[in-house]
Structure formats: structure tokens, C-alpha cells
Amino acid sequence: MPLGTGAVAPDFTLPAQDGTSVSLAPLLEKGPVVLFFYPAAETPVCTKEACHFRDLAGEFEAIGAQRLGISKDSVEKQAGFAANHDLDYPVLSDPAGSVADLYGVKPSLLGKLGPLQRTTFAIGADGRIKAVVEGMLKAEIHADEALAALRDQSE
């Protein structure tokens, strides 16, 4: 079961596609963060999801929210994924699934094997989870619902 609404989002540090380390806490000092876990770079639904987050950049920026993608893919695979699709936000490498574990995001096959479940967390600047979006095949709803949840918080 993923962490729920109202839970404190665990801090973490992971490498981004350019090799730099990205931590949650400093980002939250600047405003809300949308953290989305996706099964695998360059697969059709994951690409659609990542591009939808890219395409809504202006809307996330308007509410001061930053976007982060995470999968078990290597830094090199994330670099190619980001470059191939002009992603304008960090995609992080969590090969051991340690951050996914912190958030309760499990592999898709019986919770033990395979890629991670597609799960998105909208995290307020206070570090608390405002919304959790799940759904393996519904790529578009993740960015849309996270954006809506953070907009509700900012009003």
C-alpha cells in the first residue's frame, strides 16, 4: 500500500539523468513537489505519462510546483529517456527500489517482481502528501490529478 494522504513524505537523495544528486527536502523549501513513480523509461505508457508532465510545465510552474520522475532504470537509461523526449525536469534512478519502498510503491508482479507500479504523489510545501494517484494504464490522469490537488491547496 502506498503512503496515504496526510502522511509526511520521506526525504531521499537519488541521482538524476545528468548524474547530479537530487534530494526532496531542498525542493520542498521552494514549494510543492509532484513525485511520480513509473515502471520503465521508453515504454509507451511511461513515455506518454512523462510527456504529459512535460507538456503541463507551465501549469505546474504557475502554482510553484516542481516535477520529479522515478524508476528503477539506470542513470544512463534516464539520460536517454529525458533527451529523446525533451523532458524539462529530473528523472531519477532508483535501481534498488529503495525510495519506492519508502513510499510503499511495489513492483507490479505480486508486489515482488518487475517494474514499479505507476504511482504519483502530490506533496505540499509542508512535506505532507496531498494526493496519491494510482493506475498503471491511465498515463494522463497522473499529472492532471496531481495538478488539481495542488491547485486546491494553493487556493
mmCIF file with all atom_site columns, C-alpha atoms in Angstrom:
data_model
loop_
_atom_site.group_PDB
_atom_site.id
_atom_site.type_symbol
_atom_site.label_atom_id
_atom_site.label_alt_id
_atom_site.label_comp_id
_atom_site.label_asym_id
_atom_site.label_entity_id
_atom_site.label_seq_id
_atom_site.pdbx_PDB_ins_code
_atom_site.Cartn_x
_atom_site.Cartn_y
_atom_site.Cartn_z
_atom_site.occupancy
_atom_site.B_iso_or_equiv
_atom_site.pdbx_formal_charge
_atom_site.auth_seq_id
_atom_site.auth_comp_id
_atom_site.auth_asym_id
_atom_site.auth_atom_id
_atom_site.pdbx_PDB_model_num
ATOM 1   C CA . MET A 1 1   ? 0.000  0.000  0.000   1.00 0.00 ? 1   MET A CA 1
ATOM 2   C CA . PRO A 1 2   ? 1.465  3.391  -0.912  1.00 0.00 ? 2   PRO A CA 1
ATOM 3   C CA . LEU A 1 3   ? 1.705  6.118  1.699   1.00 0.00 ? 3   LEU A CA 1
ATOM 4   C CA . GLY A 1 4   ? -1.595 7.936  2.042   1.00 0.00 ? 4   GLY A CA 1
ATOM 5   C CA . THR A 1 5   ? -2.879 11.470 2.034   1.00 0.00 ? 5   THR A CA 1
ATOM 6   C CA . GLY A 1 6   ? -1.676 13.407 5.063   1.00 0.00 ? 6   GLY A CA 1
ATOM 7   C CA . ALA A 1 7   ? 1.465  11.298 5.578   1.00 0.00 ? 7   ALA A CA 1
ATOM 8   C CA . VAL A 1 8   ? 4.827  13.036 5.728   1.00 0.00 ? 8   VAL A CA 1
ATOM 9   C CA . ALA A 1 9   ? 6.750  12.416 2.511   1.00 0.00 ? 9   ALA A CA 1
ATOM 10  C CA . PRO A 1 10  ? 10.064 10.701 3.319   1.00 0.00 ? 10  PRO A CA 1
ATOM 11  C CA . ASP A 1 11  ? 13.166 12.618 2.281   1.00 0.00 ? 11  ASP A CA 1
ATOM 12  C CA . PHE A 1 12  ? 15.574 10.937 -0.134  1.00 0.00 ? 12  PHE A CA 1
ATOM 13  C CA . THR A 1 13  ? 18.530 11.593 -2.404  1.00 0.00 ? 13  THR A CA 1
ATOM 14  C CA . LEU A 1 14  ? 18.869 9.919  -5.824  1.00 0.00 ? 14  LEU A CA 1
ATOM 15  C CA . PRO A 1 15  ? 20.913 10.558 -8.968  1.00 0.00 ? 15  PRO A CA 1
ATOM 16  C CA . ALA A 1 16  ? 19.184 12.369 -11.830 1.00 0.00 ? 16  ALA A CA 1
ATOM 17  C CA . GLN A 1 17  ? 19.687 11.736 -15.537 1.00 0.00 ? 17  GLN A CA 1
ATOM 18  C CA . ASP A 1 18  ? 22.668 14.124 -15.586 1.00 0.00 ? 18  ASP A CA 1
ATOM 19  C CA . GLY A 1 19  ? 24.340 12.385 -12.627 1.00 0.00 ? 19  GLY A CA 1
ATOM 20  C CA . THR A 1 20  ? 23.624 15.152 -10.110 1.00 0.00 ? 20  THR A CA 1
ATOM 21  C CA . SER A 1 21  ? 22.094 14.235 -6.760  1.00 0.00 ? 21  SER A CA 1
ATOM 22  C CA . VAL A 1 22  ? 18.535 15.383 -6.147  1.00 0.00 ? 22  VAL A CA 1
ATOM 23  C CA . SER A 1 23  ? 17.021 15.499 -2.649  1.00 0.00 ? 23  SER A CA 1
ATOM 24  C CA . LEU A 1 24  ? 13.404 16.129 -1.752  1.00 0.00 ? 24  LEU A CA 1
ATOM 25  C CA . ALA A 1 25  ? 13.871 18.436 1.269   1.00 0.00 ? 25  ALA A CA 1
ATOM 26  C CA . PRO A 1 26  ? 15.568 21.343 -0.576  1.00 0.00 ? 26  PRO A CA 1
ATOM 27  C CA . LEU A 1 27  ? 12.937 21.203 -3.308  1.00 0.00 ? 27  LEU A CA 1
ATOM 28  C CA . LEU A 1 28  ? 10.119 21.421 -0.756  1.00 0.00 ? 28  LEU A CA 1
ATOM 29  C CA . GLU A 1 29  ? 11.691 24.612 0.611   1.00 0.00 ? 29  GLU A CA 1
ATOM 30  C CA . LYS A 1 30  ? 10.834 26.162 -2.787  1.00 0.00 ? 30  LYS A CA 1
ATOM 31  C CA . GLY A 1 31  ? 7.253  24.831 -2.961  1.00 0.00 ? 31  GLY A CA 1
ATOM 32  C CA . PRO A 1 32  ? 5.200  21.722 -3.686  1.00 0.00 ? 32  PRO A CA 1
ATOM 33  C CA . VAL A 1 33  ? 6.631  18.693 -5.488  1.00 0.00 ? 33  VAL A CA 1
ATOM 34  C CA . VAL A 1 34  ? 4.948  16.106 -7.681  1.00 0.00 ? 34  VAL A CA 1
ATOM 35  C CA . LEU A 1 35  ? 6.778  12.809 -7.417  1.00 0.00 ? 35  LEU A CA 1
ATOM 36  C CA . PHE A 1 36  ? 5.778  10.177 -9.948  1.00 0.00 ? 36  PHE A CA 1
ATOM 37  C CA . PHE A 1 37  ? 6.991  6.594  -9.985  1.00 0.00 ? 37  PHE A CA 1
ATOM 38  C CA . TYR A 1 38  ? 6.824  4.918  -13.377 1.00 0.00 ? 38  TYR A CA 1
ATOM 39  C CA . PRO A 1 39  ? 7.570  1.328  -14.451 1.00 0.00 ? 39  PRO A CA 1
ATOM 40  C CA . ALA A 1 40  ? 10.205 1.805  -17.187 1.00 0.00 ? 40  ALA A CA 1
ATOM 41  C CA . ALA A 1 41  ? 11.686 4.503  -19.403 1.00 0.00 ? 41  ALA A CA 1
ATOM 42  C CA . GLU A 1 42  ? 10.898 4.353  -23.128 1.00 0.00 ? 42  GLU A CA 1
ATOM 43  C CA . THR A 1 43  ? 7.826  2.139  -22.780 1.00 0.00 ? 43  THR A CA 1
ATOM 44  C CA . PRO A 1 44  ? 4.676  3.502  -24.468 1.00 0.00 ? 44  PRO A CA 1
ATOM 45  C CA . VAL A 1 45  ? 2.549  4.355  -21.410 1.00 0.00 ? 45  VAL A CA 1
ATOM 46  C CA . CYS A 1 46  ? 5.513  5.680  -19.390 1.00 0.00 ? 46  CYS A CA 1
ATOM 47  C CA . THR A 1 47  ? 6.572  7.868  -22.300 1.00 0.00 ? 47  THR A CA 1
ATOM 48  C CA . LYS A 1 48  ? 3.026  9.210  -22.619 1.00 0.00 ? 48  LYS A CA 1
ATOM 49  C CA . GLU A 1 49  ? 2.941  9.944  -18.873 1.00 0.00 ? 49  GLU A CA 1
ATOM 50  C CA . ALA A 1 50  ? 6.362  11.638 -18.795 1.00 0.00 ? 50  ALA A CA 1
ATOM 51  C CA . CYS A 1 51  ? 5.492  13.765 -21.838 1.00 0.00 ? 51  CYS A CA 1
ATOM 52  C CA . HIS A 1 52  ? 2.184  14.798 -20.268 1.00 0.00 ? 52  HIS A CA 1
ATOM 53  C CA . PHE A 1 53  ? 4.090  16.039 -17.199 1.00 0.00 ? 53  PHE A CA 1
ATOM 54  C CA . ARG A 1 54  ? 6.409  17.915 -19.612 1.00 0.00 ? 54  ARG A CA 1
ATOM 55  C CA . ASP A 1 55  ? 3.500  19.401 -21.558 1.00 0.00 ? 55  ASP A CA 1
ATOM 56  C CA . LEU A 1 56  ? 1.921  20.779 -18.363 1.00 0.00 ? 56  LEU A CA 1
ATOM 57  C CA . ALA A 1 57  ? 5.148  22.528 -17.294 1.00 0.00 ? 57  ALA A CA 1
ATOM 58  C CA . GLY A 1 58  ? 3.560  25.985 -17.390 1.00 0.00 ? 58  GLY A CA 1
ATOM 59  C CA . GLU A 1 59  ? 0.621  24.905 -15.254 1.00 0.00 ? 59  GLU A CA 1
ATOM 60  C CA . PHE A 1 60  ? 2.877  23.327 -12.626 1.00 0.00 ? 60  PHE A CA 1
ATOM 61  C CA . GLU A 1 61  ? 5.112  26.408 -12.697 1.00 0.00 ? 61  GLU A CA 1
ATOM 62  C CA . ALA A 1 62  ? 2.083  28.667 -12.180 1.00 0.00 ? 62  ALA A CA 1
ATOM 63  C CA . ILE A 1 63  ? 1.462  27.046 -8.774  1.00 0.00 ? 63  ILE A CA 1
ATOM 64  C CA . GLY A 1 64  ? 5.175  26.805 -7.945  1.00 0.00 ? 64  GLY A CA 1
ATOM 65  C CA . ALA A 1 65  ? 5.266  23.000 -8.175  1.00 0.00 ? 65  ALA A CA 1
ATOM 66  C CA . GLN A 1 66  ? 8.283  21.016 -9.287  1.00 0.00 ? 66  GLN A CA 1
ATOM 67  C CA . ARG A 1 67  ? 8.111  17.640 -11.005 1.00 0.00 ? 67  ARG A CA 1
ATOM 68  C CA . LEU A 1 68  ? 10.257 14.549 -10.382 1.00 0.00 ? 68  LEU A CA 1
ATOM 69  C CA . GLY A 1 69  ? 10.029 11.173 -12.098 1.00 0.00 ? 69  GLY A CA 1
ATOM 70  C CA . ILE A 1 70  ? 11.492 7.990  -10.580 1.00 0.00 ? 70  ILE A CA 1
ATOM 71  C CA . SER A 1 71  ? 12.005 4.492  -11.966 1.00 0.00 ? 71  SER A CA 1
ATOM 72  C CA . LYS A 1 72  ? 14.401 1.609  -11.460 1.00 0.00 ? 72  LYS A CA 1
ATOM 73  C CA . ASP A 1 73  ? 16.165 2.497  -14.723 1.00 0.00 ? 73  ASP A CA 1
ATOM 74  C CA . SER A 1 74  ? 19.877 3.360  -14.697 1.00 0.00 ? 74  SER A CA 1
ATOM 75  C CA . VAL A 1 75  ? 21.120 6.953  -14.869 1.00 0.00 ? 75  VAL A CA 1
ATOM 76  C CA . GLU A 1 76  ? 22.203 6.260  -18.460 1.00 0.00 ? 76  GLU A CA 1
ATOM 77  C CA . LYS A 1 77  ? 18.756 5.000  -19.468 1.00 0.00 ? 77  LYS A CA 1
ATOM 78  C CA . GLN A 1 78  ? 17.130 8.003  -17.755 1.00 0.00 ? 78  GLN A CA 1
ATOM 79  C CA . ALA A 1 79  ? 19.514 10.332 -19.636 1.00 0.00 ? 79  ALA A CA 1
ATOM 80  C CA . GLY A 1 80  ? 18.461 8.855  -22.976 1.00 0.00 ? 80  GLY A CA 1
ATOM 81  C CA . PHE A 1 81  ? 14.784 8.966  -21.997 1.00 0.00 ? 81  PHE A CA 1
ATOM 82  C CA . ALA A 1 82  ? 14.997 12.634 -20.959 1.00 0.00 ? 82  ALA A CA 1
ATOM 83  C CA . ALA A 1 83  ? 16.919 13.593 -24.109 1.00 0.00 ? 83  ALA A CA 1
ATOM 84  C CA . ASN A 1 84  ? 14.681 11.639 -26.504 1.00 0.00 ? 84  ASN A CA 1
ATOM 85  C CA . HIS A 1 85  ? 11.531 13.329 -25.175 1.00 0.00 ? 85  HIS A CA 1
ATOM 86  C CA . ASP A 1 86  ? 12.865 16.779 -24.169 1.00 0.00 ? 86  ASP A CA 1
ATOM 87  C CA . LEU A 1 87  ? 11.923 16.250 -20.529 1.00 0.00 ? 87  LEU A CA 1
ATOM 88  C CA . ASP A 1 88  ? 12.458 19.521 -18.658 1.00 0.00 ? 88  ASP A CA 1
ATOM 89  C CA . TYR A 1 89  ? 12.559 18.048 -15.163 1.00 0.00 ? 89  TYR A CA 1
ATOM 90  C CA . PRO A 1 90  ? 14.711 15.484 -13.326 1.00 0.00 ? 90  PRO A CA 1
ATOM 91  C CA . VAL A 1 91  ? 14.112 11.783 -13.855 1.00 0.00 ? 91  VAL A CA 1
ATOM 92  C CA . LEU A 1 92  ? 15.758 9.872  -11.053 1.00 0.00 ? 92  LEU A CA 1
ATOM 93  C CA . SER A 1 93  ? 17.370 6.458  -10.923 1.00 0.00 ? 93  SER A CA 1
ATOM 94  C CA . ASP A 1 94  ? 16.288 4.152  -8.067  1.00 0.00 ? 94  ASP A CA 1
ATOM 95  C CA . PRO A 1 95  ? 17.707 0.797  -9.265  1.00 0.00 ? 95  PRO A CA 1
ATOM 96  C CA . ALA A 1 96  ? 17.344 -0.939 -5.891  1.00 0.00 ? 96  ALA A CA 1
ATOM 97  C CA . GLY A 1 97  ? 13.837 0.435  -5.395  1.00 0.00 ? 97  GLY A CA 1
ATOM 98  C CA . SER A 1 98  ? 14.811 1.885  -2.003  1.00 0.00 ? 98  SER A CA 1
ATOM 99  C CA . VAL A 1 99  ? 12.887 5.154  -2.431  1.00 0.00 ? 99  VAL A CA 1
ATOM 100 C CA . ALA A 1 100 ? 9.943  3.256  -3.900  1.00 0.00 ? 100 ALA A CA 1
ATOM 101 C CA . ASP A 1 101 ? 9.967  1.156  -0.710  1.00 0.00 ? 101 ASP A CA 1
ATOM 102 C CA . LEU A 1 102 ? 9.919  4.298  1.456   1.00 0.00 ? 102 LEU A CA 1
ATOM 103 C CA . TYR A 1 103 ? 6.770  5.397  -0.365  1.00 0.00 ? 103 TYR A CA 1
ATOM 104 C CA . GLY A 1 104 ? 5.154  1.958  -0.389  1.00 0.00 ? 104 GLY A CA 1
ATOM 105 C CA . VAL A 1 105 ? 5.324  1.664  -4.181  1.00 0.00 ? 105 VAL A CA 1
ATOM 106 C CA . LYS A 1 106 ? 5.660  -2.024 -5.011  1.00 0.00 ? 106 LYS A CA 1
ATOM 107 C CA . PRO A 1 107 ? 6.731  -3.935 -8.110  1.00 0.00 ? 107 PRO A CA 1
ATOM 108 C CA . SER A 1 108 ? 3.820  -4.796 -10.352 1.00 0.00 ? 108 SER A CA 1
ATOM 109 C CA . LEU A 1 109 ? 4.005  -8.602 -10.249 1.00 0.00 ? 109 LEU A CA 1
ATOM 110 C CA . LEU A 1 110 ? 2.571  -9.824 -6.940  1.00 0.00 ? 110 LEU A CA 1
ATOM 111 C CA . GLY A 1 111 ? 4.299  -6.903 -5.227  1.00 0.00 ? 111 GLY A CA 1
ATOM 112 C CA . LYS A 1 112 ? 7.657  -8.663 -5.561  1.00 0.00 ? 112 LYS A CA 1
ATOM 113 C CA . LEU A 1 113 ? 8.973  -8.679 -9.136  1.00 0.00 ? 113 LEU A CA 1
ATOM 114 C CA . GLY A 1 114 ? 9.158  -6.491 -12.177 1.00 0.00 ? 114 GLY A CA 1
ATOM 115 C CA . PRO A 1 115 ? 8.759  -2.784 -12.724 1.00 0.00 ? 115 PRO A CA 1
ATOM 116 C CA . LEU A 1 116 ? 7.208  -0.446 -10.182 1.00 0.00 ? 116 LEU A CA 1
ATOM 117 C CA . GLN A 1 117 ? 3.510  0.310  -10.047 1.00 0.00 ? 117 GLN A CA 1
ATOM 118 C CA . ARG A 1 118 ? 2.645  3.669  -11.650 1.00 0.00 ? 118 ARG A CA 1
ATOM 119 C CA . THR A 1 119 ? 2.009  5.876  -8.600  1.00 0.00 ? 119 THR A CA 1
ATOM 120 C CA . THR A 1 120 ? 2.091  9.662  -8.214  1.00 0.00 ? 120 THR A CA 1
ATOM 121 C CA . PHE A 1 121 ? 2.363  11.714 -5.017  1.00 0.00 ? 121 PHE A CA 1
ATOM 122 C CA . ALA A 1 122 ? 1.388  15.381 -4.865  1.00 0.00 ? 122 ALA A CA 1
ATOM 123 C CA . ILE A 1 123 ? 3.405  16.753 -1.947  1.00 0.00 ? 123 ILE A CA 1
ATOM 124 C CA . GLY A 1 124 ? 2.662  20.137 -0.419  1.00 0.00 ? 124 GLY A CA 1
ATOM 125 C CA . ALA A 1 125 ? 5.417  22.567 0.574   1.00 0.00 ? 125 ALA A CA 1
ATOM 126 C CA . ASP A 1 126 ? 4.744  21.454 4.168   1.00 0.00 ? 126 ASP A CA 1
ATOM 127 C CA . GLY A 1 127 ? 6.084  17.994 3.223   1.00 0.00 ? 127 GLY A CA 1
ATOM 128 C CA . ARG A 1 128 ? 2.721  16.278 3.563   1.00 0.00 ? 128 ARG A CA 1
ATOM 129 C CA . ILE A 1 129 ? 1.157  14.170 0.832   1.00 0.00 ? 129 ILE A CA 1
ATOM 130 C CA . LYS A 1 130 ? -1.896 15.975 -0.558  1.00 0.00 ? 130 LYS A CA 1
ATOM 131 C CA . ALA A 1 131 ? -2.961 13.313 -3.065  1.00 0.00 ? 131 ALA A CA 1
ATOM 132 C CA . VAL A 1 132 ? -1.970 9.861  -4.309  1.00 0.00 ? 132 VAL A CA 1
ATOM 133 C CA . VAL A 1 133 ? -2.782 8.846  -7.887  1.00 0.00 ? 133 VAL A CA 1
ATOM 134 C CA . GLU A 1 134 ? -2.632 5.206  -8.979  1.00 0.00 ? 134 GLU A CA 1
ATOM 135 C CA . GLY A 1 135 ? -3.359 3.479  -12.272 1.00 0.00 ? 135 GLY A CA 1
ATOM 136 C CA . MET A 1 136 ? -0.997 1.524  -14.493 1.00 0.00 ? 136 MET A CA 1
ATOM 137 C CA . LEU A 1 137 ? -2.578 2.259  -17.875 1.00 0.00 ? 137 LEU A CA 1
ATOM 138 C CA . LYS A 1 138 ? -4.019 5.733  -17.366 1.00 0.00 ? 138 LYS A CA 1
ATOM 139 C CA . ALA A 1 139 ? -0.986 7.877  -18.151 1.00 0.00 ? 139 ALA A CA 1
ATOM 140 C CA . GLU A 1 140 ? -2.791 11.221 -18.406 1.00 0.00 ? 140 GLU A CA 1
ATOM 141 C CA . ILE A 1 141 ? -4.602 11.130 -15.064 1.00 0.00 ? 141 ILE A CA 1
ATOM 142 C CA . HIS A 1 142 ? -1.404 11.263 -13.026 1.00 0.00 ? 142 HIS A CA 1
ATOM 143 C CA . ALA A 1 143 ? -0.320 14.785 -13.988 1.00 0.00 ? 143 ALA A CA 1
ATOM 144 C CA . ASP A 1 144 ? -3.907 16.054 -14.202 1.00 0.00 ? 144 ASP A CA 1
ATOM 145 C CA . GLU A 1 145 ? -4.965 14.813 -10.764 1.00 0.00 ? 145 GLU A CA 1
ATOM 146 C CA . ALA A 1 146 ? -1.718 15.875 -9.055  1.00 0.00 ? 146 ALA A CA 1
ATOM 147 C CA . LEU A 1 147 ? -2.052 19.340 -10.552 1.00 0.00 ? 147 LEU A CA 1
ATOM 148 C CA . ALA A 1 148 ? -5.690 19.582 -9.442  1.00 0.00 ? 148 ALA A CA 1
ATOM 149 C CA . ALA A 1 149 ? -4.802 18.513 -5.879  1.00 0.00 ? 149 ALA A CA 1
ATOM 150 C CA . LEU A 1 150 ? -2.038 21.105 -5.587  1.00 0.00 ? 150 LEU A CA 1
ATOM 151 C CA . ARG A 1 151 ? -4.210 23.822 -7.122  1.00 0.00 ? 151 ARG A CA 1
ATOM 152 C CA . ASP A 1 152 ? -6.848 23.096 -4.452  1.00 0.00 ? 152 ASP A CA 1
ATOM 153 C CA . GLN A 1 153 ? -4.172 23.521 -1.772  1.00 0.00 ? 153 GLN A CA 1
ATOM 154 C CA . SER A 1 154 ? -2.957 26.844 -3.151  1.00 0.00 ? 154 SER A CA 1
ATOM 155 C CA . GLU A 1 155 ? -6.407 28.476 -3.219  1.00 0.00 ? 155 GLU A CA 1
#
